[in-house]
mmCIF file of C-alpha atoms in Angstrom:
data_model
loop_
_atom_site.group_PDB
_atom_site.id
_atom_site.type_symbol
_atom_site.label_atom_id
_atom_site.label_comp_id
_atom_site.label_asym_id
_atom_site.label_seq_id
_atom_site.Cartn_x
_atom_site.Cartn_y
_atom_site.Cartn_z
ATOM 1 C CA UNK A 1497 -14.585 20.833 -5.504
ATOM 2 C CA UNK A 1498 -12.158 17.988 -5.621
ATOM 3 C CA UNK A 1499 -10.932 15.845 -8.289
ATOM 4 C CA UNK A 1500 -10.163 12.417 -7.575
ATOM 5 C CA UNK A 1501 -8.449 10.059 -10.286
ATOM 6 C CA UNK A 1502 -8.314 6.368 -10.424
ATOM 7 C CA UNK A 1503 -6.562 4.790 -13.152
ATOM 8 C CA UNK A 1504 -7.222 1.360 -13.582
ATOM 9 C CA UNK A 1505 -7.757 -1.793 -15.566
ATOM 10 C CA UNK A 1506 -6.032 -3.349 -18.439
ATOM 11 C CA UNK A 1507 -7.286 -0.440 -20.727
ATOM 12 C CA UNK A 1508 -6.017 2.338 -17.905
ATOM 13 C CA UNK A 1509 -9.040 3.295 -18.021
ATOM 14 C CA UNK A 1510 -9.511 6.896 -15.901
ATOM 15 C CA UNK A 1511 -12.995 6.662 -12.963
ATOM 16 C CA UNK A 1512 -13.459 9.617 -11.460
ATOM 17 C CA UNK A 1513 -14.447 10.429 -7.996
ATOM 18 C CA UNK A 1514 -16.007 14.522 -8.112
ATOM 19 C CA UNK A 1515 -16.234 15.683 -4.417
ATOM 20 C CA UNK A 1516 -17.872 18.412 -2.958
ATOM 21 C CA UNK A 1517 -15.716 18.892 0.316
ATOM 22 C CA UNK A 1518 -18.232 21.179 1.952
ATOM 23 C CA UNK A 1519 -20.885 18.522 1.800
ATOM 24 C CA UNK A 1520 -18.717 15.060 1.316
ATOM 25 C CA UNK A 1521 -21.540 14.299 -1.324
ATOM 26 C CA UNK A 1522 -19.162 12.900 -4.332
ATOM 27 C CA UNK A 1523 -20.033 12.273 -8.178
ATOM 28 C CA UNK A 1524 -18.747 8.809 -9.570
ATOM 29 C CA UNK A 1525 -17.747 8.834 -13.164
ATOM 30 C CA UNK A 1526 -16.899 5.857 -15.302
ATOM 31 C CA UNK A 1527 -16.889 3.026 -13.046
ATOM 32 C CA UNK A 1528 -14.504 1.088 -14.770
ATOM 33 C CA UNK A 1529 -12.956 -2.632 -14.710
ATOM 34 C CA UNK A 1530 -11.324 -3.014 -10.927
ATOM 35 C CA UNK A 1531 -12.831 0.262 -9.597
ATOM 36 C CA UNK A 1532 -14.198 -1.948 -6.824
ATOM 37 C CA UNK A 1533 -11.359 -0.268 -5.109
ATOM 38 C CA UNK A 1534 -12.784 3.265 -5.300
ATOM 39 C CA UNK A 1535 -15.044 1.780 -2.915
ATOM 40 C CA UNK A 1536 -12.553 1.717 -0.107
ATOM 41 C CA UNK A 1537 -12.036 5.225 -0.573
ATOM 42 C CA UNK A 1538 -15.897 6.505 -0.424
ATOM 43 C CA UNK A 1539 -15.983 4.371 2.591
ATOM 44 C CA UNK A 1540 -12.712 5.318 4.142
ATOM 45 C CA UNK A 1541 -13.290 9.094 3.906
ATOM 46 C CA UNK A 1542 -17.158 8.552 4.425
ATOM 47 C CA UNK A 1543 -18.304 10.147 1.382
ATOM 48 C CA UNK A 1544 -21.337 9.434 0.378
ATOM 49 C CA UNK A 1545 -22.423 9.017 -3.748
ATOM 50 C CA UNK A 1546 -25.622 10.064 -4.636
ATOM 51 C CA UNK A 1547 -24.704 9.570 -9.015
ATOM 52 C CA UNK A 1548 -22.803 7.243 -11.078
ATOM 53 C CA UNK A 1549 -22.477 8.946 -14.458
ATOM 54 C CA UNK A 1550 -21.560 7.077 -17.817
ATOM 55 C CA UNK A 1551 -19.936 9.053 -20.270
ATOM 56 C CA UNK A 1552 -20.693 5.871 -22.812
ATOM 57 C CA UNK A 1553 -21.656 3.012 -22.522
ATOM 58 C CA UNK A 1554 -18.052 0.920 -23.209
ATOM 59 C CA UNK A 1555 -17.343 -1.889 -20.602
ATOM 60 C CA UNK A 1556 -13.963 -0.189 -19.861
ATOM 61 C CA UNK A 1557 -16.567 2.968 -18.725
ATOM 62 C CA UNK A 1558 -19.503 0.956 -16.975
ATOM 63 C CA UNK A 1559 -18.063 -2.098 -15.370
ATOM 64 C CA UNK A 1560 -18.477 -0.765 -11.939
ATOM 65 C CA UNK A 1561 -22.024 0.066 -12.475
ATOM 66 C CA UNK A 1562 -23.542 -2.790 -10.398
ATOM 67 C CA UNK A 1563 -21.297 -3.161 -7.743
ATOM 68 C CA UNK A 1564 -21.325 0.708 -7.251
ATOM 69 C CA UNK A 1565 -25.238 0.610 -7.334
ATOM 70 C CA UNK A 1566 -25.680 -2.056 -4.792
ATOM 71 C CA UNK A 1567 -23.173 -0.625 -2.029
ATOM 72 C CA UNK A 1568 -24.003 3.064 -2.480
ATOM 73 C CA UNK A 1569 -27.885 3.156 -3.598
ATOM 74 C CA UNK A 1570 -26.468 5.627 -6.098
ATOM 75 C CA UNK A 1571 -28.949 6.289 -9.238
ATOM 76 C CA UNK A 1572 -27.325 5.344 -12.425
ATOM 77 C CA UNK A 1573 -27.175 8.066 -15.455
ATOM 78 C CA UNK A 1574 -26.303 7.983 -19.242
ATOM 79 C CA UNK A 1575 -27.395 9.557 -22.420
ATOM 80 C CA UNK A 1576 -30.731 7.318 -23.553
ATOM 81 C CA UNK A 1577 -28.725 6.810 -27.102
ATOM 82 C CA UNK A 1578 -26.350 4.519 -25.227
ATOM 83 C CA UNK A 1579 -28.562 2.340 -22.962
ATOM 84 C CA UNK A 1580 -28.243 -0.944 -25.808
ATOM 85 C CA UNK A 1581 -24.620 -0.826 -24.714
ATOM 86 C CA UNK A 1582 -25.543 -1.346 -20.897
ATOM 87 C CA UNK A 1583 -27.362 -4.635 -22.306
ATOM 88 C CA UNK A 1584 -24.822 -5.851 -23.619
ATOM 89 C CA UNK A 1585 -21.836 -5.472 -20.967
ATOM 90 C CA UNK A 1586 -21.085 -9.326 -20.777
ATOM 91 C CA UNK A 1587 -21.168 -9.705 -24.486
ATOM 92 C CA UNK A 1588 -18.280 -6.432 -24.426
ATOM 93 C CA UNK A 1589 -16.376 -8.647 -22.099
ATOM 94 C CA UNK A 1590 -15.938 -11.495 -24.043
ATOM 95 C CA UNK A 1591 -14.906 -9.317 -27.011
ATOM 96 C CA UNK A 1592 -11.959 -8.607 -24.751
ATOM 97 C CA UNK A 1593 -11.237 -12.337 -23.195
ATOM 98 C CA UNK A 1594 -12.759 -11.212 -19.988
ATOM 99 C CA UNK A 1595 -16.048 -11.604 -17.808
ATOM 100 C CA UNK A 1596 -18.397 -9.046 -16.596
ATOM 101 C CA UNK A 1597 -21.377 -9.103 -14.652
ATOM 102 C CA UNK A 1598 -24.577 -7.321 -16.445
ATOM 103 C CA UNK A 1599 -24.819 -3.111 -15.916
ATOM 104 C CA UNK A 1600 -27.326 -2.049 -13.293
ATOM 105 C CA UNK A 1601 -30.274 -0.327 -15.070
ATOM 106 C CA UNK A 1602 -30.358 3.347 -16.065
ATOM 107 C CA UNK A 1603 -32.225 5.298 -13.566
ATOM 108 C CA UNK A 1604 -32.256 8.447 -15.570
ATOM 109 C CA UNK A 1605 -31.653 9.604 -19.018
ATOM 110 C CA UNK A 1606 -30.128 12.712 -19.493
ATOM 111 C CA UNK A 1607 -29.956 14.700 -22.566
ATOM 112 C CA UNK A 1608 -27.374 17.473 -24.309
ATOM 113 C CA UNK A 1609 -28.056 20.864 -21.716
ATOM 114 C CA UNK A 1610 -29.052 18.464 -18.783
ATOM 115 C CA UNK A 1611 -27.213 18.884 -15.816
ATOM 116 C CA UNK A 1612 -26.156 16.141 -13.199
ATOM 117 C CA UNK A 1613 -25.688 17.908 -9.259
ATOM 118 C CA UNK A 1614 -25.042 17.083 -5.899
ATOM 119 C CA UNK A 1615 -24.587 19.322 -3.005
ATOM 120 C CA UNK A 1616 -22.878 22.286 -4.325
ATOM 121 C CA UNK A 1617 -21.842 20.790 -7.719
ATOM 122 C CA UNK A 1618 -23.579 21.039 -10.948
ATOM 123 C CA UNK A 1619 -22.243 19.948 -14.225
ATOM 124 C CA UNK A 1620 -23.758 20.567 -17.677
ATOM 125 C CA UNK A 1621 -24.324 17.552 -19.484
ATOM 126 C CA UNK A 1622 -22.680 18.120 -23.836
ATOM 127 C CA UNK A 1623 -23.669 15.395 -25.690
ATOM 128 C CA UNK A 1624 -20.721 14.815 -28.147
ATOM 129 C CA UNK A 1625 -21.930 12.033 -30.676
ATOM 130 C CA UNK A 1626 -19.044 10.274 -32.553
ATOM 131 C CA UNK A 1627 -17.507 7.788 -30.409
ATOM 132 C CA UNK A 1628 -20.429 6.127 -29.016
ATOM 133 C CA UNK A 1629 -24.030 7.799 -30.363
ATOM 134 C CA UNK A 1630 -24.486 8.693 -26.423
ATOM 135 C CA UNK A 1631 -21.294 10.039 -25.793
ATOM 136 C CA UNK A 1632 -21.484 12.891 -23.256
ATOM 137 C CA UNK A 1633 -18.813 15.119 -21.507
ATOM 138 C CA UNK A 1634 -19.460 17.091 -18.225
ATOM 139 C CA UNK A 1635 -19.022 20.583 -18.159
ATOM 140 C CA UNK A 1636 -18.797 23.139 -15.149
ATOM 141 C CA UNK A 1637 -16.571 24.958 -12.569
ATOM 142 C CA UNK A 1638 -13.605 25.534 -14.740
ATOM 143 C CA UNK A 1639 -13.394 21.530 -15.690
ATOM 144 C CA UNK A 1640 -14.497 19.164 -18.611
ATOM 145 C CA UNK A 1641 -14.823 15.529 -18.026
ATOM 146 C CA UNK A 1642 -14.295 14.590 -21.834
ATOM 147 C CA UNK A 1643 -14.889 10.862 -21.717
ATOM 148 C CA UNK A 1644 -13.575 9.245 -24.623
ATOM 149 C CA UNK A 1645 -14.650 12.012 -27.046
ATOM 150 C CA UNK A 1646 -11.336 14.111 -26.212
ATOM 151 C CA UNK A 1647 -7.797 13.442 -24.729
ATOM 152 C CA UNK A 1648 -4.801 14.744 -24.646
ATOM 153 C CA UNK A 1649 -3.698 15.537 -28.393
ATOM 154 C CA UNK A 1650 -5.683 13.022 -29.924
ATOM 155 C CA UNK A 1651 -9.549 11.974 -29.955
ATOM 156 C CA UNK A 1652 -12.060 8.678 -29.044
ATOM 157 C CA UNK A 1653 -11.375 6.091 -31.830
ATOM 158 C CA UNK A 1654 -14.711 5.779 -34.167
ATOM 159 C CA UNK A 1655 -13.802 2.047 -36.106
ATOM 160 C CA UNK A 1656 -16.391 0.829 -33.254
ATOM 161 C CA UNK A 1657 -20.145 -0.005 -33.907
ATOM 162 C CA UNK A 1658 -21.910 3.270 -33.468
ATOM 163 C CA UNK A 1659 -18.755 5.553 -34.281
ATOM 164 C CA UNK A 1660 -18.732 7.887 -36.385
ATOM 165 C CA UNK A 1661 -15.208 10.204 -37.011
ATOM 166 C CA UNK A 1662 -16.884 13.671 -38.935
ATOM 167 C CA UNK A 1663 -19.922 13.149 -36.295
ATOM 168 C CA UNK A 1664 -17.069 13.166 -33.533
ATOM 169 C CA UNK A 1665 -15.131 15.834 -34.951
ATOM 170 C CA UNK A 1666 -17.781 18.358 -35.484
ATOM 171 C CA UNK A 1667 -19.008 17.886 -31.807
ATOM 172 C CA UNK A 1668 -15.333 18.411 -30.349
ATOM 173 C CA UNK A 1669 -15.157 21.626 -32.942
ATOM 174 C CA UNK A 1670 -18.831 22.677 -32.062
ATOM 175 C CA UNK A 1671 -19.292 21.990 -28.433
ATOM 176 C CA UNK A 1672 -16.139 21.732 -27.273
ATOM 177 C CA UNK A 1673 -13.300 23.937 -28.200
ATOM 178 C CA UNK A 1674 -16.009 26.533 -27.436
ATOM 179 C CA UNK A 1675 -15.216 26.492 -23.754
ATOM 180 C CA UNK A 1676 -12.803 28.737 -22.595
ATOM 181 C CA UNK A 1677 -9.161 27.607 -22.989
ATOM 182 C CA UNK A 1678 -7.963 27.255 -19.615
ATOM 183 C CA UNK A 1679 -10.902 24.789 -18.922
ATOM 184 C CA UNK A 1680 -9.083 21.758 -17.772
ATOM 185 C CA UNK A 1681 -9.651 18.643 -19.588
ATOM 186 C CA UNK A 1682 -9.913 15.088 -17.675
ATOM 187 C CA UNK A 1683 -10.293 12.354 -20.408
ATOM 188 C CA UNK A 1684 -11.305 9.051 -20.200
ATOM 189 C CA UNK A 1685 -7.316 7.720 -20.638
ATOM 190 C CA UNK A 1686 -4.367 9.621 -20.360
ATOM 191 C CA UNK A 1687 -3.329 12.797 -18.855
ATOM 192 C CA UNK A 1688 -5.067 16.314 -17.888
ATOM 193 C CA UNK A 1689 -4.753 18.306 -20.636
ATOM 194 C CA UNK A 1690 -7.014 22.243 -21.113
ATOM 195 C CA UNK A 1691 -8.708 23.347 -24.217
ATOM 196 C CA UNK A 1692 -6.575 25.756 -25.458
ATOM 197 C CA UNK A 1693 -3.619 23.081 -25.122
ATOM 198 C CA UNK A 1694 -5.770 21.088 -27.704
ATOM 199 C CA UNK A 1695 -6.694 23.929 -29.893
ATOM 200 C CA UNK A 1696 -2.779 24.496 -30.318
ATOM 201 C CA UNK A 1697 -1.589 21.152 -30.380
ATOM 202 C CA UNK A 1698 -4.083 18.195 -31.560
ATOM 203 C CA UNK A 1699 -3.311 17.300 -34.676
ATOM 204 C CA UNK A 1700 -6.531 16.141 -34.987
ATOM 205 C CA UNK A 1701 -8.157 19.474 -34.678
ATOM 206 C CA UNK A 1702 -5.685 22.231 -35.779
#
C-alpha cells in the first residue's frame, strides 16, 4: 500500500490517492477544490479508481466529486448522515466567494463498521460524529485517514451547522485514541501525525 498526498486549494485542503501497487487499483479520498490535477497522475501511472470516499460532506472535501466520477466511472461513497451537504455544494461555494459545480450522487452509503476495499486494500469505515453528523475516518493497515475529525494537535472545528464539540470529542476519545499508538494519522489539513503523538500532545485531548 501506497500513500499519495495532494495538498491543494485555498483551504490546503489534503486528497488522498490510496494505492494498492500489486494491483494499481487506487482509493480516492477527499476530492477537493483543484484536485482535477490528481487526474494526471491516475492517468499518468495508469491507475485505475474504482472509489471516491468522502470523509464529510464540506466543499473543501467533495469538490472533485463530479469531475472524478465522470473520467473514472468511480462509485461515490459517504456516510448517509451527510448526503444534504452533497446538495448543497454550490450553495458552500458561494459561502466562500467561489463557484462549484453540483456533487455527483452518492452511490453507496456506508455506515460506522463498514468497510470500503479494492484489490488488496480494505479499510474500516469509524463514524466520528462532531464535525459534520457524517463524519467518518478510515481505518486499516497500520493508517487512519482522520478527515477533519483529527489533526495534528488539534481537532475539526464544530461552530459549523451540524457540529457539535462534546459529540466530536467523545468520538476521537471513544473510537479513536483506541487504535494503537503508532497508527499513523493522515488528516484532512496539515501534517502526518500517529495516535500516540496525539494522546501525548493535543491539548485538546490530554
Amino acid at each position: 500500500m501506497k500513500i499519495h498526498t495532494f495538498t491543494l486549494g485555498p483551504f490546503q485542503t489534503n486528497s488522498y490517492l490510496v494505492e494498492d501497487e500489486t494491483t494499481g487499483l487506487a482509493l480516492l479520498i477527499d476530492p477537493t477544490i483543484g484536485s482535477e490535477s490528481i487526474y494526471d497522475y491516475v492517468a499518468a501511472h495508469k491507475l485505475q479508481v474504482p472509489l471516491i470516499v468522502n470523509t464529510h460532506g464540506h466543499i473543501d472535501h467533495v469538490y472533485g466529486n463530479a469531475f472524478f466520477k465522470q473520467k473514472t466511472g468511480a462509485a461515490l461513497v459517504i456516510h448517509p448522515a451527510d448526503t444534504d451537504w452533497l446538495q448543497v455544494v454550490p450553495q458552500q461555494a458561494v459561502m466562500f466567494g467561489i463557484q462549484a459545480p453540483p456533487s455527483a450522487t452518492p452511490d453507496r452509503l456506508v455506515n460506522d463498521g463498514d468497510s470500503v476495499a479494492t484489490g488488496n486494500l480494505s479499510l474500516r469505515v469509524i463514524h466520528t460524529p462532531g464535525h459534520t453528523p457524517g463524519g467518518i475516518c478510515l481505518y486499516g493497515h497500520g493508517i487512519l485517514l482522520s478527515g477533519d475529525t483529527l489533526f495534528a494537535g488539534s481537532i475539526g472545528r464544530t461552530d459549523l451547522p451540524g457540529g457539535d464539540y462534546e459529540t466530536l470529542i467523545a468520538a476521537i476519545h471513544e473510537k479513536l485514541l483506541a487504535l494503537p499508538d503508532e497508527t499513523i494519522v493522515y488528516s484532512g489539513h496539515g501534517r502526518p501525525t500517529t495516535i500516540g503523538e496525539e494522546k501525548r500532545l493535543n491539548p485538546f485531548l490530554v
